[in-house]
Tab-separated table of C-alpha atoms in Angstrom:
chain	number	residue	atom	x	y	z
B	1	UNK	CA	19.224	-75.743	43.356
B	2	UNK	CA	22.878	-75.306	44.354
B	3	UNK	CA	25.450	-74.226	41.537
B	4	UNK	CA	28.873	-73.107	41.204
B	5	UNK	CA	29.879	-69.337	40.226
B	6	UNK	CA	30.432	-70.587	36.923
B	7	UNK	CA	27.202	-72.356	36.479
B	8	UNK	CA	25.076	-69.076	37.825
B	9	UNK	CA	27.362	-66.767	35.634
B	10	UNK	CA	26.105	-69.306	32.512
B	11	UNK	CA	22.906	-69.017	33.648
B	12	UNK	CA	22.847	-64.834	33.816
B	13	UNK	CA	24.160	-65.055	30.245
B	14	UNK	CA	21.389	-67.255	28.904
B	15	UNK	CA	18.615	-65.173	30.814
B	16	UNK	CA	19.345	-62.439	27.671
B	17	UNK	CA	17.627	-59.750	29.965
B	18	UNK	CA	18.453	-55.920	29.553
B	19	UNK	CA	19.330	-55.449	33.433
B	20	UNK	CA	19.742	-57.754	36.291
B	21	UNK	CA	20.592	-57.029	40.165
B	22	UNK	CA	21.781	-59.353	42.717
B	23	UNK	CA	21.469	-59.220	46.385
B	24	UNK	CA	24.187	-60.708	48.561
B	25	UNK	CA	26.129	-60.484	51.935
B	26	UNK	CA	29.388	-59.168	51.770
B	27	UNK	CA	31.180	-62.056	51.140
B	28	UNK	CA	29.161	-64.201	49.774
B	29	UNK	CA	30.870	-63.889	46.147
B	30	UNK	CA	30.091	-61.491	44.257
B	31	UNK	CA	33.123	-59.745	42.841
B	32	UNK	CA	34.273	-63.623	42.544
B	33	UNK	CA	30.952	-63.837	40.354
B	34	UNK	CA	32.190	-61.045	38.458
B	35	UNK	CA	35.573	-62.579	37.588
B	36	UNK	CA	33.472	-65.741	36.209
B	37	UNK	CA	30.846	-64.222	34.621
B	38	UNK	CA	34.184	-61.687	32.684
B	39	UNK	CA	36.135	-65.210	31.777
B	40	UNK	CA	32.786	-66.902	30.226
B	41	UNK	CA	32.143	-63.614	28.341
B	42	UNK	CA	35.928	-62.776	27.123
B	43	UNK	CA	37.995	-65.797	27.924
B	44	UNK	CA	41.765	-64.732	28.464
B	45	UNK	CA	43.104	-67.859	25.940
B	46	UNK	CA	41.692	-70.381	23.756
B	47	UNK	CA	43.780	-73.456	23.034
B	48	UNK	CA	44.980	-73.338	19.656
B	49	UNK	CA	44.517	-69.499	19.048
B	50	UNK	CA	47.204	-67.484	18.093
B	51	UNK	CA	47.296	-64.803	21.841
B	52	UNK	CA	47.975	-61.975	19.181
B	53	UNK	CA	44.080	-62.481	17.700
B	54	UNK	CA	42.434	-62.637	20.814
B	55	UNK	CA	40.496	-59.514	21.596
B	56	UNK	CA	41.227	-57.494	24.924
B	57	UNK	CA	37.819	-58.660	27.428
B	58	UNK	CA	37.463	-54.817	27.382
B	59	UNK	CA	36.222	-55.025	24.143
B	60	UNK	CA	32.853	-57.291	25.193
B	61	UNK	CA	32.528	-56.391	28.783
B	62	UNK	CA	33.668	-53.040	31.398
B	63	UNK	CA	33.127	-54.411	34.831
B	64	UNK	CA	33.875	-52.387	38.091
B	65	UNK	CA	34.407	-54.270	41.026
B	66	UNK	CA	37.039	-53.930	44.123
B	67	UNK	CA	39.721	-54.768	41.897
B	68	UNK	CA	38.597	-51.320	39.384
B	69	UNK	CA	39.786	-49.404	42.996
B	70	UNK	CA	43.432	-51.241	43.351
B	71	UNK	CA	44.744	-49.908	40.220
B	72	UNK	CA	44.521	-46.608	41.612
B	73	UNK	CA	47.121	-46.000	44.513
B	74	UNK	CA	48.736	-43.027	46.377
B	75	UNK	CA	52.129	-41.560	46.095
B	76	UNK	CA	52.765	-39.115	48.797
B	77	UNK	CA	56.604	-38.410	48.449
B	78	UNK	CA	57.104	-37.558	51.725
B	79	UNK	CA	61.070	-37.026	51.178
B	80	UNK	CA	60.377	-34.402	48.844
B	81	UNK	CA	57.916	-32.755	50.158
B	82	UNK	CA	55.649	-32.717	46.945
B	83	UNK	CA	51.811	-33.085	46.756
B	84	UNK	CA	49.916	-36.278	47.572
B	85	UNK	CA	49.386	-37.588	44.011
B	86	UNK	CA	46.527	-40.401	43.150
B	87	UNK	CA	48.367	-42.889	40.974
B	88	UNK	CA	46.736	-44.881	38.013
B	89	UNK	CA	48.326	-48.492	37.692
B	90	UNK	CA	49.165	-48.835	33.801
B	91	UNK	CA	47.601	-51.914	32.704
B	92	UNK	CA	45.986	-52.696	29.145
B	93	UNK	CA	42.309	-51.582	30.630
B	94	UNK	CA	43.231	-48.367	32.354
B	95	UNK	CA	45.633	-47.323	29.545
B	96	UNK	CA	43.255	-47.491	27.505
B	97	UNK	CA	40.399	-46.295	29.509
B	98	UNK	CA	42.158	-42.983	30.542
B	99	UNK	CA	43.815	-42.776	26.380
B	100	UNK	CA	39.876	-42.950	25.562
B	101	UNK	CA	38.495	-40.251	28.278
B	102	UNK	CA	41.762	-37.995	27.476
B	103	UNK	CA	40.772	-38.098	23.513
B	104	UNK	CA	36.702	-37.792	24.132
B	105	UNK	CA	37.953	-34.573	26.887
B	106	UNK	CA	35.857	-36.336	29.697
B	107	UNK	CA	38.265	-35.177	32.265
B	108	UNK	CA	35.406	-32.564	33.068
B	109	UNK	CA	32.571	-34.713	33.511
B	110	UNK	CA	34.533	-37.041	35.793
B	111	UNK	CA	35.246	-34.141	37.729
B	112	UNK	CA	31.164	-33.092	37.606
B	113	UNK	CA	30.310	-36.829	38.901
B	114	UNK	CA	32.689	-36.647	41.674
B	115	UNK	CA	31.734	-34.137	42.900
B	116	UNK	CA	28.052	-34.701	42.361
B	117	UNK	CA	28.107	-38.012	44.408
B	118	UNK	CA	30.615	-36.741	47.308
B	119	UNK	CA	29.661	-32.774	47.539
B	120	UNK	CA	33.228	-32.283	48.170
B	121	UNK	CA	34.646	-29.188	47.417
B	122	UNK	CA	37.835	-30.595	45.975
B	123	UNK	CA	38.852	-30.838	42.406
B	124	UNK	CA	40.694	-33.080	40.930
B	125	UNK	CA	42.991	-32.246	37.986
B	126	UNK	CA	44.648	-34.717	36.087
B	127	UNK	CA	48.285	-33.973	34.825
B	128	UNK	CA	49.934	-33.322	32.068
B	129	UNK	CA	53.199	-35.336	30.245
B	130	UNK	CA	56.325	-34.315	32.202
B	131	UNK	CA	59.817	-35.534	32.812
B	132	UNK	CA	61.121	-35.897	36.132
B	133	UNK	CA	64.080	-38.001	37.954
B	134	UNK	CA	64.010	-41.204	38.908
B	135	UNK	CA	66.396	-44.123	40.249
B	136	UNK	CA	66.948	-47.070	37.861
B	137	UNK	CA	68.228	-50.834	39.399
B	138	UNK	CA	71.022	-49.769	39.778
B	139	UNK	CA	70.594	-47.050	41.809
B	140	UNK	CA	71.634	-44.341	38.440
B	141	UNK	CA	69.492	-41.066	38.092
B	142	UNK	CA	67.347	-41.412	35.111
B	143	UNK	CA	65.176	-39.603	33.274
B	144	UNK	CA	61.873	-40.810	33.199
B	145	UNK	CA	58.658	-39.579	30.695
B	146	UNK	CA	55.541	-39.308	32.862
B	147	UNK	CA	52.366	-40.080	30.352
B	148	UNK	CA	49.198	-37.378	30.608
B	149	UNK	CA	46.396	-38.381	32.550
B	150	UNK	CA	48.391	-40.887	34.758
B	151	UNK	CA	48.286	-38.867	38.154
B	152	UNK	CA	45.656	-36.870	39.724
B	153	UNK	CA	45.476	-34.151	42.420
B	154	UNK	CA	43.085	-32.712	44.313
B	155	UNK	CA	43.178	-29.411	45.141
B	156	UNK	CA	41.012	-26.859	47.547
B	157	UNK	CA	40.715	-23.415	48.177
B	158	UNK	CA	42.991	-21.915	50.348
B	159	UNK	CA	41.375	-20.480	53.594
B	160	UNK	CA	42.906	-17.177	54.151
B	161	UNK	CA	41.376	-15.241	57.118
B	162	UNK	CA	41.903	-11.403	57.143
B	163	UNK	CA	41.661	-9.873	60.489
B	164	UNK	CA	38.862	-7.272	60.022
B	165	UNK	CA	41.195	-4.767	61.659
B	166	UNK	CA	43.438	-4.733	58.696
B	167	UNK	CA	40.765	-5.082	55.971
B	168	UNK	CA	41.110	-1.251	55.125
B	169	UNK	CA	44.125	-1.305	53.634
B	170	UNK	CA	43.352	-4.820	51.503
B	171	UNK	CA	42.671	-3.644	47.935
B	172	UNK	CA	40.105	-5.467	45.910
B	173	UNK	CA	43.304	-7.162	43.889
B	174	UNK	CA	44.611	-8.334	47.100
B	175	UNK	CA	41.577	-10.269	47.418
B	176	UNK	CA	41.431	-11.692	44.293
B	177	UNK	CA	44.715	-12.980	44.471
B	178	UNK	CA	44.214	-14.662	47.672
B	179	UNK	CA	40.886	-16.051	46.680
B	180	UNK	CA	42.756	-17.483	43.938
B	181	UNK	CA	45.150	-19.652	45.822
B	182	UNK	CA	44.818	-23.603	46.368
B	183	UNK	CA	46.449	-25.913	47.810
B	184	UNK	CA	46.614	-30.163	47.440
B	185	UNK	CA	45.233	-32.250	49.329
B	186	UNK	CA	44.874	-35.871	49.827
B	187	UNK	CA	41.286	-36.797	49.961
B	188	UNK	CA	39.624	-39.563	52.055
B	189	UNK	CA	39.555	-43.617	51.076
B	190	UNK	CA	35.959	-42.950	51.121
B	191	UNK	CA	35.971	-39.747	48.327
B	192	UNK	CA	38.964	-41.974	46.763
B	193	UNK	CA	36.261	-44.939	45.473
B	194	UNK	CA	33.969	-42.517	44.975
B	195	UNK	CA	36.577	-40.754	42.365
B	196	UNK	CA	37.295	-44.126	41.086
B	197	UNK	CA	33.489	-44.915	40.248
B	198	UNK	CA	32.921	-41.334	38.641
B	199	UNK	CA	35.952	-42.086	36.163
B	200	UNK	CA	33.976	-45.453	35.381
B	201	UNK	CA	30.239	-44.223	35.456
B	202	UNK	CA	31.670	-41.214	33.135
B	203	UNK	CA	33.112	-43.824	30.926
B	204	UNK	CA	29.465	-46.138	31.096
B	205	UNK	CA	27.889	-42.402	30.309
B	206	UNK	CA	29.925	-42.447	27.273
B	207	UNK	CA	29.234	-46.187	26.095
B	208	UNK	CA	25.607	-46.046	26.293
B	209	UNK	CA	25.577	-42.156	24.651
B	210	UNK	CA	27.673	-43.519	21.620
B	211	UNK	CA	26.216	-47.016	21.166
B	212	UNK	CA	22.811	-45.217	21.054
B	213	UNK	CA	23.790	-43.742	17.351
B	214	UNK	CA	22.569	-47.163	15.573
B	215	UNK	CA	24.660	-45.573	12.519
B	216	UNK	CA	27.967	-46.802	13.813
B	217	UNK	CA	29.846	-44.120	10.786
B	218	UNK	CA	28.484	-41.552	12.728
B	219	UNK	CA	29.323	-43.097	16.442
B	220	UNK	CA	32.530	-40.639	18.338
B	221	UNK	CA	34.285	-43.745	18.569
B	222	UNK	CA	34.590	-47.034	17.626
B	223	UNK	CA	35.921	-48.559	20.885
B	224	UNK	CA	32.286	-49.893	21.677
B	225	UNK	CA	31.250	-51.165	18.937
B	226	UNK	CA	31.462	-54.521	19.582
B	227	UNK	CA	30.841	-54.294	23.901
B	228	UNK	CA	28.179	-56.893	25.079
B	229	UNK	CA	28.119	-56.525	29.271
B	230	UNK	CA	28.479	-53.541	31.741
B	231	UNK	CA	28.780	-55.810	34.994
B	232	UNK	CA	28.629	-53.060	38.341
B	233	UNK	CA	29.820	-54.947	41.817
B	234	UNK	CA	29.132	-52.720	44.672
B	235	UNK	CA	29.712	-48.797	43.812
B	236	UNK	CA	28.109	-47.523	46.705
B	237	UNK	CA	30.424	-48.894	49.586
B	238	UNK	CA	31.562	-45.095	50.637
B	239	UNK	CA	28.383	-42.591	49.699
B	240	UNK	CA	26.032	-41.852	52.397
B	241	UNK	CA	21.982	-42.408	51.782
B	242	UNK	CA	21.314	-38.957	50.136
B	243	UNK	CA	23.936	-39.233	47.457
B	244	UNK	CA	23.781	-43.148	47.309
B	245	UNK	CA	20.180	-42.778	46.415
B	246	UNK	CA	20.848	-40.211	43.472
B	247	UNK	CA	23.350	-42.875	42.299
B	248	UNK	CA	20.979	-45.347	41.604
B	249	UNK	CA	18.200	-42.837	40.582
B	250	UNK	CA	20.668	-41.885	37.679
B	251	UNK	CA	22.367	-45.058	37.026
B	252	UNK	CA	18.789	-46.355	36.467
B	253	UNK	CA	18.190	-43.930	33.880
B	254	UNK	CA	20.969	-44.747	32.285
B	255	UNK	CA	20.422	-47.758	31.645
B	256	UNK	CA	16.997	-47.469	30.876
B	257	UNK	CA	17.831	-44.656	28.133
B	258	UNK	CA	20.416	-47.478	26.741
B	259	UNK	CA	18.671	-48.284	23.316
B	260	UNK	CA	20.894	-50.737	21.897
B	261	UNK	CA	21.573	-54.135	22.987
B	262	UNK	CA	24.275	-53.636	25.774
B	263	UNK	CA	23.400	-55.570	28.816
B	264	UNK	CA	24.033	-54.789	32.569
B	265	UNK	CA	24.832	-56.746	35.495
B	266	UNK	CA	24.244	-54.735	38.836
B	267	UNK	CA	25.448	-56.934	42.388
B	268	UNK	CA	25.413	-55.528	45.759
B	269	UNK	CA	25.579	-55.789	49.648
B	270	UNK	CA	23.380	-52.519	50.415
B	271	UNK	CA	19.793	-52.573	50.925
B	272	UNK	CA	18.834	-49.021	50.323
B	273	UNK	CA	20.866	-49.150	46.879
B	274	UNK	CA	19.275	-52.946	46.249
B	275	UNK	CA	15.647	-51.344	47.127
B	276	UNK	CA	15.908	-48.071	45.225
B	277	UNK	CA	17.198	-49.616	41.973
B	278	UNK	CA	14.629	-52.161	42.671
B	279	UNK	CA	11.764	-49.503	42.069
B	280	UNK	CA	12.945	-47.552	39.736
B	281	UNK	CA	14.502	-50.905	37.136
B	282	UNK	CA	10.800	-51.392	37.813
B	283	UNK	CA	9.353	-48.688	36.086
B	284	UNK	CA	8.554	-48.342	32.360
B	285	UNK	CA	10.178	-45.876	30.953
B	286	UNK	CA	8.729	-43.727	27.726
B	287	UNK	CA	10.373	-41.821	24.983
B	288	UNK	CA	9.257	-38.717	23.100
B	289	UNK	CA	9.055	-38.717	19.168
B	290	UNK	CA	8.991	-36.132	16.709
B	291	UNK	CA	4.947	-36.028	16.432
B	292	UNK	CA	4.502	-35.258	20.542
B	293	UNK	CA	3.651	-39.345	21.316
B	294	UNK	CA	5.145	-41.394	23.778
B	295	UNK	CA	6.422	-45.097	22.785
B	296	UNK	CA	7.362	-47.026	25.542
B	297	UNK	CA	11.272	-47.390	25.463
B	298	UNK	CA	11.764	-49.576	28.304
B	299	UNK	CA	9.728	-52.677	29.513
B	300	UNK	CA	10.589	-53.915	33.323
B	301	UNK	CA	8.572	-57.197	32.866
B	302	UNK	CA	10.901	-57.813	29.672
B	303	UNK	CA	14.082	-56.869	30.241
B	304	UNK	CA	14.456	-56.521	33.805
B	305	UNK	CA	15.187	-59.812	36.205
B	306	UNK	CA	16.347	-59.310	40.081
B	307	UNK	CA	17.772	-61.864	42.639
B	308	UNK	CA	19.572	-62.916	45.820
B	309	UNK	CA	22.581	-64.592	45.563
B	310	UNK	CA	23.284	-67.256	48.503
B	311	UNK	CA	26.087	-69.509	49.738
B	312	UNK	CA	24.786	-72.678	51.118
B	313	UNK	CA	26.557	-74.822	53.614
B	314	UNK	CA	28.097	-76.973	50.939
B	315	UNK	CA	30.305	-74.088	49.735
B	316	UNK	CA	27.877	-74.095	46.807
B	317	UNK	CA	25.326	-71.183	45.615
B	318	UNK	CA	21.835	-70.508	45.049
B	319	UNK	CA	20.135	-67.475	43.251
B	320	UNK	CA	17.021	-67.029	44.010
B	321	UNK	CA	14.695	-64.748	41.774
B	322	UNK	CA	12.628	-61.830	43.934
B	323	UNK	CA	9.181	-62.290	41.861
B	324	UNK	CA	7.303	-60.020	44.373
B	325	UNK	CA	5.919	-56.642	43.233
B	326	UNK	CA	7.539	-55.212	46.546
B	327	UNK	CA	11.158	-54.651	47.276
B	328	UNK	CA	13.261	-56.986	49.064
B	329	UNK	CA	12.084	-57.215	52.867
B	330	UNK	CA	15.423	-57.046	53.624
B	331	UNK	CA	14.820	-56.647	57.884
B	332	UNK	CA	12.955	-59.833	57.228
B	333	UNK	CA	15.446	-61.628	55.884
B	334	UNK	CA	17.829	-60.117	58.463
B	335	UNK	CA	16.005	-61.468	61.085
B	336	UNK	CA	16.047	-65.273	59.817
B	337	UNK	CA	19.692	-64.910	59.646
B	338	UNK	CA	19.906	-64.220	62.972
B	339	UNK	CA	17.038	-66.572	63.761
B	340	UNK	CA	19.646	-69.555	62.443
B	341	UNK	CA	22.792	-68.264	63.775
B	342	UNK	CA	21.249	-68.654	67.095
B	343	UNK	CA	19.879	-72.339	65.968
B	344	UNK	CA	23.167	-72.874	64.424
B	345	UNK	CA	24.911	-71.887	68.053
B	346	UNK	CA	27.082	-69.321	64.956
B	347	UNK	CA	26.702	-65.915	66.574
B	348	UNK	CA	29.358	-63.195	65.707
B	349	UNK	CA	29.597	-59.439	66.242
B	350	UNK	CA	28.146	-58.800	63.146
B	351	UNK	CA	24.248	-60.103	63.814
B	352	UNK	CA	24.244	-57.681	66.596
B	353	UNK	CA	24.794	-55.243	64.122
B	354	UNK	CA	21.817	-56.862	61.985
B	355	UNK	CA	19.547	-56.832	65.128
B	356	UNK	CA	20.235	-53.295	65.492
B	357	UNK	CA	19.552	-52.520	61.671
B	358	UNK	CA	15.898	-55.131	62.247
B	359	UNK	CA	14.992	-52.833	64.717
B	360	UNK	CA	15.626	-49.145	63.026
B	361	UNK	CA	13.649	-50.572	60.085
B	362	UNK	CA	10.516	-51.727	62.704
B	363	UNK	CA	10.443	-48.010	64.307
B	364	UNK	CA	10.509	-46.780	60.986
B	365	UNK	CA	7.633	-48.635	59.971
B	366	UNK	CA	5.659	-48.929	63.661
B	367	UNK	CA	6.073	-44.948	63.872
B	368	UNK	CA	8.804	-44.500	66.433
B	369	UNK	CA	11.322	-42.093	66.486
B	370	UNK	CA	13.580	-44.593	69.213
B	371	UNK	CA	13.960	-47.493	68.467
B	372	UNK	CA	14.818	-48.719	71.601
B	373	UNK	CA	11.699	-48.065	72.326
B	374	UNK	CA	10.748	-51.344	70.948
B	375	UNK	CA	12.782	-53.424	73.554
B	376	UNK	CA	11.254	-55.259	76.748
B	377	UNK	CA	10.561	-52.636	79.180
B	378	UNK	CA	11.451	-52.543	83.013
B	379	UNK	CA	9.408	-52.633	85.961
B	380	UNK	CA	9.197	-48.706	85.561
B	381	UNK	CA	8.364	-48.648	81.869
B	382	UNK	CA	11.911	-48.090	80.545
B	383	UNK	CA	13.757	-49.842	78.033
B	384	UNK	CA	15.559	-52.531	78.998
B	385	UNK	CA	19.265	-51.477	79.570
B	386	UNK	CA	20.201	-54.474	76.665
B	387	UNK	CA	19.819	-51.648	74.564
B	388	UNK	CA	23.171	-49.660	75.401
B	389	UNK	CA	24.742	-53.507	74.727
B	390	UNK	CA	23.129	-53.500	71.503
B	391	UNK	CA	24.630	-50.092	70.401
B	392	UNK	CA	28.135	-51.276	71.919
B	393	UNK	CA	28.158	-54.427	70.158
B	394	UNK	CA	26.649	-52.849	67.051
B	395	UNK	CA	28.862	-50.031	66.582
B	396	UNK	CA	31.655	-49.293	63.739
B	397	UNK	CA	35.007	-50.171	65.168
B	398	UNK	CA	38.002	-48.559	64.011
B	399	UNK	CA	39.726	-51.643	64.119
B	400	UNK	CA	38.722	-54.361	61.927
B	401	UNK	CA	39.765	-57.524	64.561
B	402	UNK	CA	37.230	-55.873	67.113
B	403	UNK	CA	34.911	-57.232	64.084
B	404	UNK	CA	35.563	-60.746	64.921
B	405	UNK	CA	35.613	-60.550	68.787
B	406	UNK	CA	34.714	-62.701	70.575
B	407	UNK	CA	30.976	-62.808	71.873
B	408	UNK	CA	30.110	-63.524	75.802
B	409	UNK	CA	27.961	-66.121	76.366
B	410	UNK	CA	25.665	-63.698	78.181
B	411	UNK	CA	25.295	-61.415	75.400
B	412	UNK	CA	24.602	-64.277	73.535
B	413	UNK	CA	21.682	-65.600	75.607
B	414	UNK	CA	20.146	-61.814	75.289
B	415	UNK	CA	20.013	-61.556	71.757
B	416	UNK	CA	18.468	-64.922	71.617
B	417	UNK	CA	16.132	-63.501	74.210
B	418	UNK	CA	15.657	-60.203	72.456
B	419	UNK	CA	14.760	-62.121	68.828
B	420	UNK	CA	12.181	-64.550	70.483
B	421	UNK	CA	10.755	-61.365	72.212
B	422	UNK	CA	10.232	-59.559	68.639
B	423	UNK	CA	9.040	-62.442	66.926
B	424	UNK	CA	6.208	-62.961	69.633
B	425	UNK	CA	5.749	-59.463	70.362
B	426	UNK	CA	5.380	-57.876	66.386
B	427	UNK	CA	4.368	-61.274	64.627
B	428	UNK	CA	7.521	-62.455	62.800
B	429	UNK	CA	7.897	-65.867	61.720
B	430	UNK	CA	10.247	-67.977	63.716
B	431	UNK	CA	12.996	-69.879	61.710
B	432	UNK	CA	12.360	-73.119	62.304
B	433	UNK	CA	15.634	-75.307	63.296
């Protein structure tokens, strides 16, 4: 049944589960999803009520989403020469999420999580409260109060090589004191959202930890007290598989060692993330007591619900619920997108890169280490050369227009060749028109 955002956020509200994860494209809406499922939870106004009483939406849901990464910005001060500095936009949520982390001293933690999830050798160091100069509107020097915890740097060791030549007369302090020298860098956009996330996962570490004290006189803080939601929209958009897995590993224990009666939301474009939460949300999870026993802490079939979020033609939506005991056959449904895009006459740049991604997952599976091996072969036995357009087509371009190029009609006709040849060939199901 088709529904609007609103109706489907309604509708994830009134399901009362502990945890539930959405599939979807890029694109489809999720982070939109996100926005209405945050203004049925905590609406901004209420006609009648005096602004001043309304709570901040912080207080009843923490949601990251693309929007959590544009409050933090870099200033690189090129003019003066000074070190690349990550910026944190002062709004009501992050002044009081990094006031909160500051008090709590999670500054190291975020710095264990980034580093966990990116194995980069940087560390980032938040500052203190300075004063420095600044121009006012009318172009007058001012003095301006910079708040703690506002700016971050990242800083590496300083690589140093001495010449073996000369290492004789280098005295054991004179290596110390070069060993001890850094030096600031700007990281990557890709270790940038992963910094982001570890400030917000360190902060969801926090909420659960506390809000499992059901004594809330004895809770660190009181800031949670009255938090309903977690909603997560895609925090995996920069990690590569090894670390993206460990993500969801640990954000599933997290929430399955969440005792009280905070509820998450979980969205996302990635199938290896979608999959591995999908099995491990899955499990039952046990908890130790005093006496040696085990009482189960954590019941999938209860408090666990997964979907697929989809935009139909009508600019509507439809979630559908996965009720299979196996993940999401995600190269399955893949294929039937490119099955209808073909139907459709729709074809863009992108289902080449889904044909390639059907056909990793098949030599996975079949036992191949090549996947082109699983193209039409030549008089001779070779692959058929549509392979090298496949990896053209389906390549990473650094420039996002190349994403929308436009698509020859022969290349066309070959992946509409190439599909019919793997449904016949392997036994998929056609998409009917």
């Amino acid at each position: 049944m088709s529904q609007t955002l609103t109706q489907i956020a309604q509708d994830l509200i009134d399901a009362n589960k502990k945890v539930q994860l959405i599939y979807a494209f890029n694109g489809t809406g999720k982070t939109r999803l996100s926005r209405e499922f945050k203004n049925l939870v905590a609406p901004k106004n209420i006609d009648g009520e005096d602004i001043s009483e309304i709570e901040p939406s912080r207080s009843k849901i923490i949601y990251y989403s693309a929007f959590t990464e544009d409050l933090f910005y870099w200033d690189n001060d090129l003019d003066a020469d000074a070190a690349p500095k990550l910026k944190i936009q002062p709004n009501t949520f992050t002044v009081w999420l990094i006031n909160l982390l500051q008090d709590l001293g999670e500054d190291g933690n975020i710095v264990t999580n980034f580093q966990r999830y990116t194995s980069s050798k940087a560390t980032p160091t938040f500052n203190q409260e300075y004063e420095c100069n600044s121009k006012d509107h009318d172009n007058n020097t001012v003095v301006v109060s910079i708040p703690a915890f506002s700016e971050v740097t990242f800083q590496v060791a300083k690589n140093i090589p001495i010449l073996p030549e000369v290492l004789g007369d280098v005295t054991e302090d004179d290596l110390a004191s070069v060993q001890g020298q850094y030096e600031n860098i700007k990281i990557s956009k890709g270790e940038e959202s992963n910094f982001v996330w570890s400030v917000v996962y360190t902060l969801l570490e926090q909420v659960v930890s506390t809000l499992n004290e059901s004594d809330t006189t004895n809770r660190i803080t009181d800031e949670f007290d009255k938090l309903e939601y977690i909603f997560i929209d895609d925090p995996v958009s920069s990690l590569d598989d090894s670390h993206l897995i460990e993500l969801a590993v640990n954000l599933a224990d997290l929430i399955k060692s969440s005792k009280s009666s905070l509820k998450f939301i979980i969205t996302t474009h990635n199938p290896l993330f979608y999959n591995v939460l999908y099995n491990e949300l899955g499990n039952k999870a046990y908890e130790k007591q005093a006496n040696g026993e085990y009482i189960l802490s954590y019941n999938a079939n209860r408090a666990f619900k997964k979907y697929r979020l989809e935009k139909q033609a009508d600019g509507l939506y439809q979630m559908v619920e996965q009720k299979t005991d196996s993940p999401f056959s995600y190269h399955l449904f893949l294929l039937s997108e490119i099955q209808k895009s073909i139907t459709d006459g729709e074809i863009k740049k992108y289902h080449f890169s889904f044909i390639r991604n059907v056909l990793e997952k098949m030599a996975t599976f079949l036992g191949y280490n090549y996947w082109p091996a699983l193209l039409p072969k030549t008089a001779d036995g070779k692959p058929d050369s549509f392979a090298n357009r496949i990896l053209n087509l389906s390549s990473h371009s650094a420039h996002a227009g190349e994403e929308i190029a436009v698509i020859e009609d022969e290349d066309k006709d070959k992946l509409e060749g190439l599909v019919n040849y793997l449904t016949q060939t392997y036994g998929f199901r056609k998409q009917e028109a």
